[in-house]
C-alpha atoms as a PDB file:
ATOM      1  CA  MET A   1     -28.077 -26.848  63.231  1.00  0.00           C
ATOM      2  CA  LYS A   2     -26.320 -29.728  64.834  1.00  0.00           C
ATOM      3  CA  LYS A   3     -25.233 -29.444  68.131  1.00  0.00           C
ATOM      4  CA  PHE A   4     -21.505 -28.672  68.879  1.00  0.00           C
ATOM      5  CA  VAL A   5     -19.291 -28.643  72.047  1.00  0.00           C
ATOM      6  CA  ILE A   6     -16.534 -25.884  72.524  1.00  0.00           C
ATOM      7  CA  TYR A   7     -13.899 -26.621  75.079  1.00  0.00           C
ATOM      8  CA  HIS A   8     -13.384 -22.744  76.009  1.00  0.00           C
ATOM      9  CA  ASN A   9     -11.323 -20.435  78.084  1.00  0.00           C
ATOM     10  CA  PRO A  10     -12.970 -16.906  78.060  1.00  0.00           C
ATOM     11  CA  ARG A  11      -9.847 -15.411  78.640  1.00  0.00           C
ATOM     12  CA  CYS A  12      -8.423 -16.538  75.461  1.00  0.00           C
ATOM     13  CA  SER A  13      -9.153 -14.279  72.430  1.00  0.00           C
ATOM     14  CA  LYS A  14      -9.000 -16.940  69.936  1.00  0.00           C
ATOM     15  CA  SER A  15     -11.331 -19.226  72.150  1.00  0.00           C
ATOM     16  CA  ARG A  16     -13.787 -16.232  72.049  1.00  0.00           C
ATOM     17  CA  GLN A  17     -13.354 -15.706  68.376  1.00  0.00           C
ATOM     18  CA  THR A  18     -14.235 -19.331  67.955  1.00  0.00           C
ATOM     19  CA  LYS A  19     -17.146 -19.257  70.250  1.00  0.00           C
ATOM     20  CA  GLN A  20     -18.459 -16.137  68.167  1.00  0.00           C
ATOM     21  CA  LEU A  21     -17.954 -18.253  64.994  1.00  0.00           C
ATOM     22  CA  CYS A  22     -19.889 -20.893  65.962  1.00  0.00           C
ATOM     23  CA  GLU A  23     -22.635 -18.710  67.392  1.00  0.00           C
ATOM     24  CA  GLU A  24     -22.728 -16.403  64.264  1.00  0.00           C
ATOM     25  CA  ALA A  25     -22.977 -19.879  62.186  1.00  0.00           C
ATOM     26  CA  GLY A  26     -26.298 -20.572  64.490  1.00  0.00           C
ATOM     27  CA  ALA A  27     -24.815 -23.626  66.004  1.00  0.00           C
ATOM     28  CA  GLU A  28     -26.433 -24.970  69.116  1.00  0.00           C
ATOM     29  CA  LEU A  29     -23.501 -24.702  71.509  1.00  0.00           C
ATOM     30  CA  GLU A  30     -22.832 -26.502  74.662  1.00  0.00           C
ATOM     31  CA  VAL A  31     -19.651 -24.429  76.229  1.00  0.00           C
ATOM     32  CA  VAL A  32     -17.203 -26.290  78.664  1.00  0.00           C
ATOM     33  CA  GLU A  33     -14.929 -24.178  80.703  1.00  0.00           C
ATOM     34  CA  TYR A  34     -12.414 -26.695  80.937  1.00  0.00           C
ATOM     35  CA  LEU A  35     -10.323 -24.907  83.232  1.00  0.00           C
ATOM     36  CA  LYS A  36     -13.170 -24.975  85.842  1.00  0.00           C
ATOM     37  CA  THR A  37     -14.603 -28.446  84.696  1.00  0.00           C
ATOM     38  CA  PRO A  38     -11.232 -30.160  83.639  1.00  0.00           C
ATOM     39  CA  LEU A  39     -11.607 -33.265  81.560  1.00  0.00           C
ATOM     40  CA  ASP A  40     -11.054 -36.629  83.130  1.00  0.00           C
ATOM     41  CA  GLN A  41      -9.073 -39.406  81.148  1.00  0.00           C
ATOM     42  CA  SER A  42     -11.783 -40.843  79.288  1.00  0.00           C
ATOM     43  CA  GLU A  43     -12.874 -37.638  78.030  1.00  0.00           C
ATOM     44  CA  LEU A  44      -9.524 -36.485  77.025  1.00  0.00           C
ATOM     45  CA  GLN A  45      -8.845 -39.635  75.217  1.00  0.00           C
ATOM     46  CA  GLY A  46     -12.228 -39.322  73.318  1.00  0.00           C
ATOM     47  CA  LEU A  47     -11.317 -35.758  72.342  1.00  0.00           C
ATOM     48  CA  LEU A  48      -7.749 -37.033  70.895  1.00  0.00           C
ATOM     49  CA  ASP A  49      -9.662 -40.054  68.959  1.00  0.00           C
ATOM     50  CA  LYS A  50     -12.018 -37.267  67.735  1.00  0.00           C
ATOM     51  CA  LEU A  51      -9.095 -35.077  66.653  1.00  0.00           C
ATOM     52  CA  GLY A  52      -6.847 -37.786  65.125  1.00  0.00           C
ATOM     53  CA  LEU A  53      -4.053 -36.340  67.080  1.00  0.00           C
ATOM     54  CA  LYS A  54      -1.357 -37.574  69.832  1.00  0.00           C
ATOM     55  CA  PRO A  55      -1.176 -35.858  73.450  1.00  0.00           C
ATOM     56  CA  HIS A  56       1.566 -33.779  72.648  1.00  0.00           C
ATOM     57  CA  GLU A  57      -0.163 -32.498  69.451  1.00  0.00           C
ATOM     58  CA  VAL A  58      -2.514 -30.795  71.862  1.00  0.00           C
ATOM     59  CA  ILE A  59      -0.114 -29.427  74.342  1.00  0.00           C
ATOM     60  CA  ARG A  60       0.351 -25.787  75.030  1.00  0.00           C
ATOM     61  CA  THR A  61       4.424 -26.185  74.989  1.00  0.00           C
ATOM     62  CA  LYS A  62       4.525 -22.383  76.024  1.00  0.00           C
ATOM     63  CA  GLU A  63       2.902 -22.948  79.373  1.00  0.00           C
ATOM     64  CA  GLU A  64       4.752 -22.509  82.538  1.00  0.00           C
ATOM     65  CA  ALA A  65       3.718 -26.118  83.555  1.00  0.00           C
ATOM     66  CA  TYR A  66       5.452 -27.805  80.460  1.00  0.00           C
ATOM     67  CA  SER A  67       8.811 -26.862  81.261  1.00  0.00           C
ATOM     68  CA  GLN A  68       8.209 -27.462  85.180  1.00  0.00           C
ATOM     69  CA  LEU A  69       7.046 -30.947  84.665  1.00  0.00           C
ATOM     70  CA  GLN A  70      10.321 -31.387  81.947  1.00  0.00           C
ATOM     71  CA  LEU A  71       7.638 -32.541  79.277  1.00  0.00           C
ATOM     72  CA  SER A  72       8.997 -32.992  75.622  1.00  0.00           C
ATOM     73  CA  PRO A  73       8.033 -34.658  72.502  1.00  0.00           C
ATOM     74  CA  ASP A  74       9.622 -37.548  73.909  1.00  0.00           C
ATOM     75  CA  SER A  75       7.535 -37.879  76.922  1.00  0.00           C
ATOM     76  CA  SER A  76       4.955 -41.066  77.032  1.00  0.00           C
ATOM     77  CA  GLU A  77       1.451 -40.490  75.916  1.00  0.00           C
ATOM     78  CA  GLU A  78       0.509 -41.527  79.465  1.00  0.00           C
ATOM     79  CA  GLU A  79       2.732 -38.480  81.310  1.00  0.00           C
ATOM     80  CA  LEU A  80       1.313 -36.110  78.936  1.00  0.00           C
ATOM     81  CA  ILE A  81      -2.299 -37.143  79.546  1.00  0.00           C
ATOM     82  CA  ALA A  82      -1.716 -37.296  83.136  1.00  0.00           C
ATOM     83  CA  ALA A  83      -0.186 -33.797  82.958  1.00  0.00           C
ATOM     84  CA  ILE A  84      -3.052 -32.375  80.949  1.00  0.00           C
ATOM     85  CA  ILE A  85      -5.580 -33.691  83.474  1.00  0.00           C
ATOM     86  CA  LYS A  86      -3.645 -32.320  86.443  1.00  0.00           C
ATOM     87  CA  TYR A  87      -2.981 -29.082  84.639  1.00  0.00           C
ATOM     88  CA  PRO A  88      -5.549 -28.394  82.170  1.00  0.00           C
ATOM     89  CA  ILE A  89      -3.845 -24.914  81.214  1.00  0.00           C
ATOM     90  CA  LEU A  90      -1.779 -27.132  79.208  1.00  0.00           C
ATOM     91  CA  LEU A  91      -4.860 -28.470  76.982  1.00  0.00           C
ATOM     92  CA  GLU A  92      -4.801 -26.374  73.313  1.00  0.00           C
ATOM     93  CA  ARG A  93      -7.685 -24.315  72.915  1.00  0.00           C
ATOM     94  CA  PRO A  94     -10.719 -23.894  71.826  1.00  0.00           C
ATOM     95  CA  ILE A  95     -11.356 -27.576  70.639  1.00  0.00           C
ATOM     96  CA  VAL A  96     -15.020 -27.653  69.140  1.00  0.00           C
ATOM     97  CA  VAL A  97     -16.691 -31.318  68.570  1.00  0.00           C
ATOM     98  CA  GLN A  98     -19.536 -31.803  66.574  1.00  0.00           C
ATOM     99  CA  GLY A  99     -20.419 -35.597  66.540  1.00  0.00           C
ATOM    100  CA  LYS A 100     -17.796 -37.655  65.591  1.00  0.00           C
ATOM    101  CA  GLN A 101     -15.346 -34.859  64.413  1.00  0.00           C
ATOM    102  CA  ALA A 102     -13.230 -32.196  66.398  1.00  0.00           C
ATOM    103  CA  VAL A 103     -10.814 -29.324  65.303  1.00  0.00           C
ATOM    104  CA  ILE A 104      -8.897 -27.220  67.461  1.00  0.00           C
ATOM    105  CA  GLY A 105      -9.803 -23.686  66.806  1.00  0.00           C
ATOM    106  CA  ARG A 106      -6.376 -22.057  65.804  1.00  0.00           C
ATOM    107  CA  PRO A 107      -7.019 -20.137  63.694  1.00  0.00           C
ATOM    108  CA  PRO A 108     -10.922 -19.763  64.825  1.00  0.00           C
ATOM    109  CA  GLU A 109     -11.661 -20.537  60.814  1.00  0.00           C
ATOM    110  CA  ASN A 110     -10.793 -24.101  61.371  1.00  0.00           C
ATOM    111  CA  VAL A 111     -14.276 -24.386  62.814  1.00  0.00           C
ATOM    112  CA  LYS A 112     -15.994 -23.917  59.876  1.00  0.00           C
ATOM    113  CA  GLU A 113     -14.731 -27.275  58.719  1.00  0.00           C
ATOM    114  CA  LEU A 114     -17.335 -28.781  61.054  1.00  0.00           C
ATOM    115  CA  PHE A 115     -20.340 -26.591  59.520  1.00  0.00           C
END
């Protein structure tokens, strides 16, 4: 089985379900608890490239930090990336990477695209 990386928050049920799907599929899984080990700008940009998404598409807009920082779909990509780096709770979760591809595990079954 191929090696996978999951950007994981163990307190999130969707993240736990996605991790379990990977384990049940026999994936060699590297778990990154991104709240304990936040991504830097290069890592975040790499994830966005693999996902094929813009920064606002991976932001959790219902988090308190989103409104406190007065972020919006009109915020610049640089501003959004800086916010995610400073407040990693803003990053949508889980994100699973396999090689040059990545998916957001919402719903968890999205990860099956990578198997």
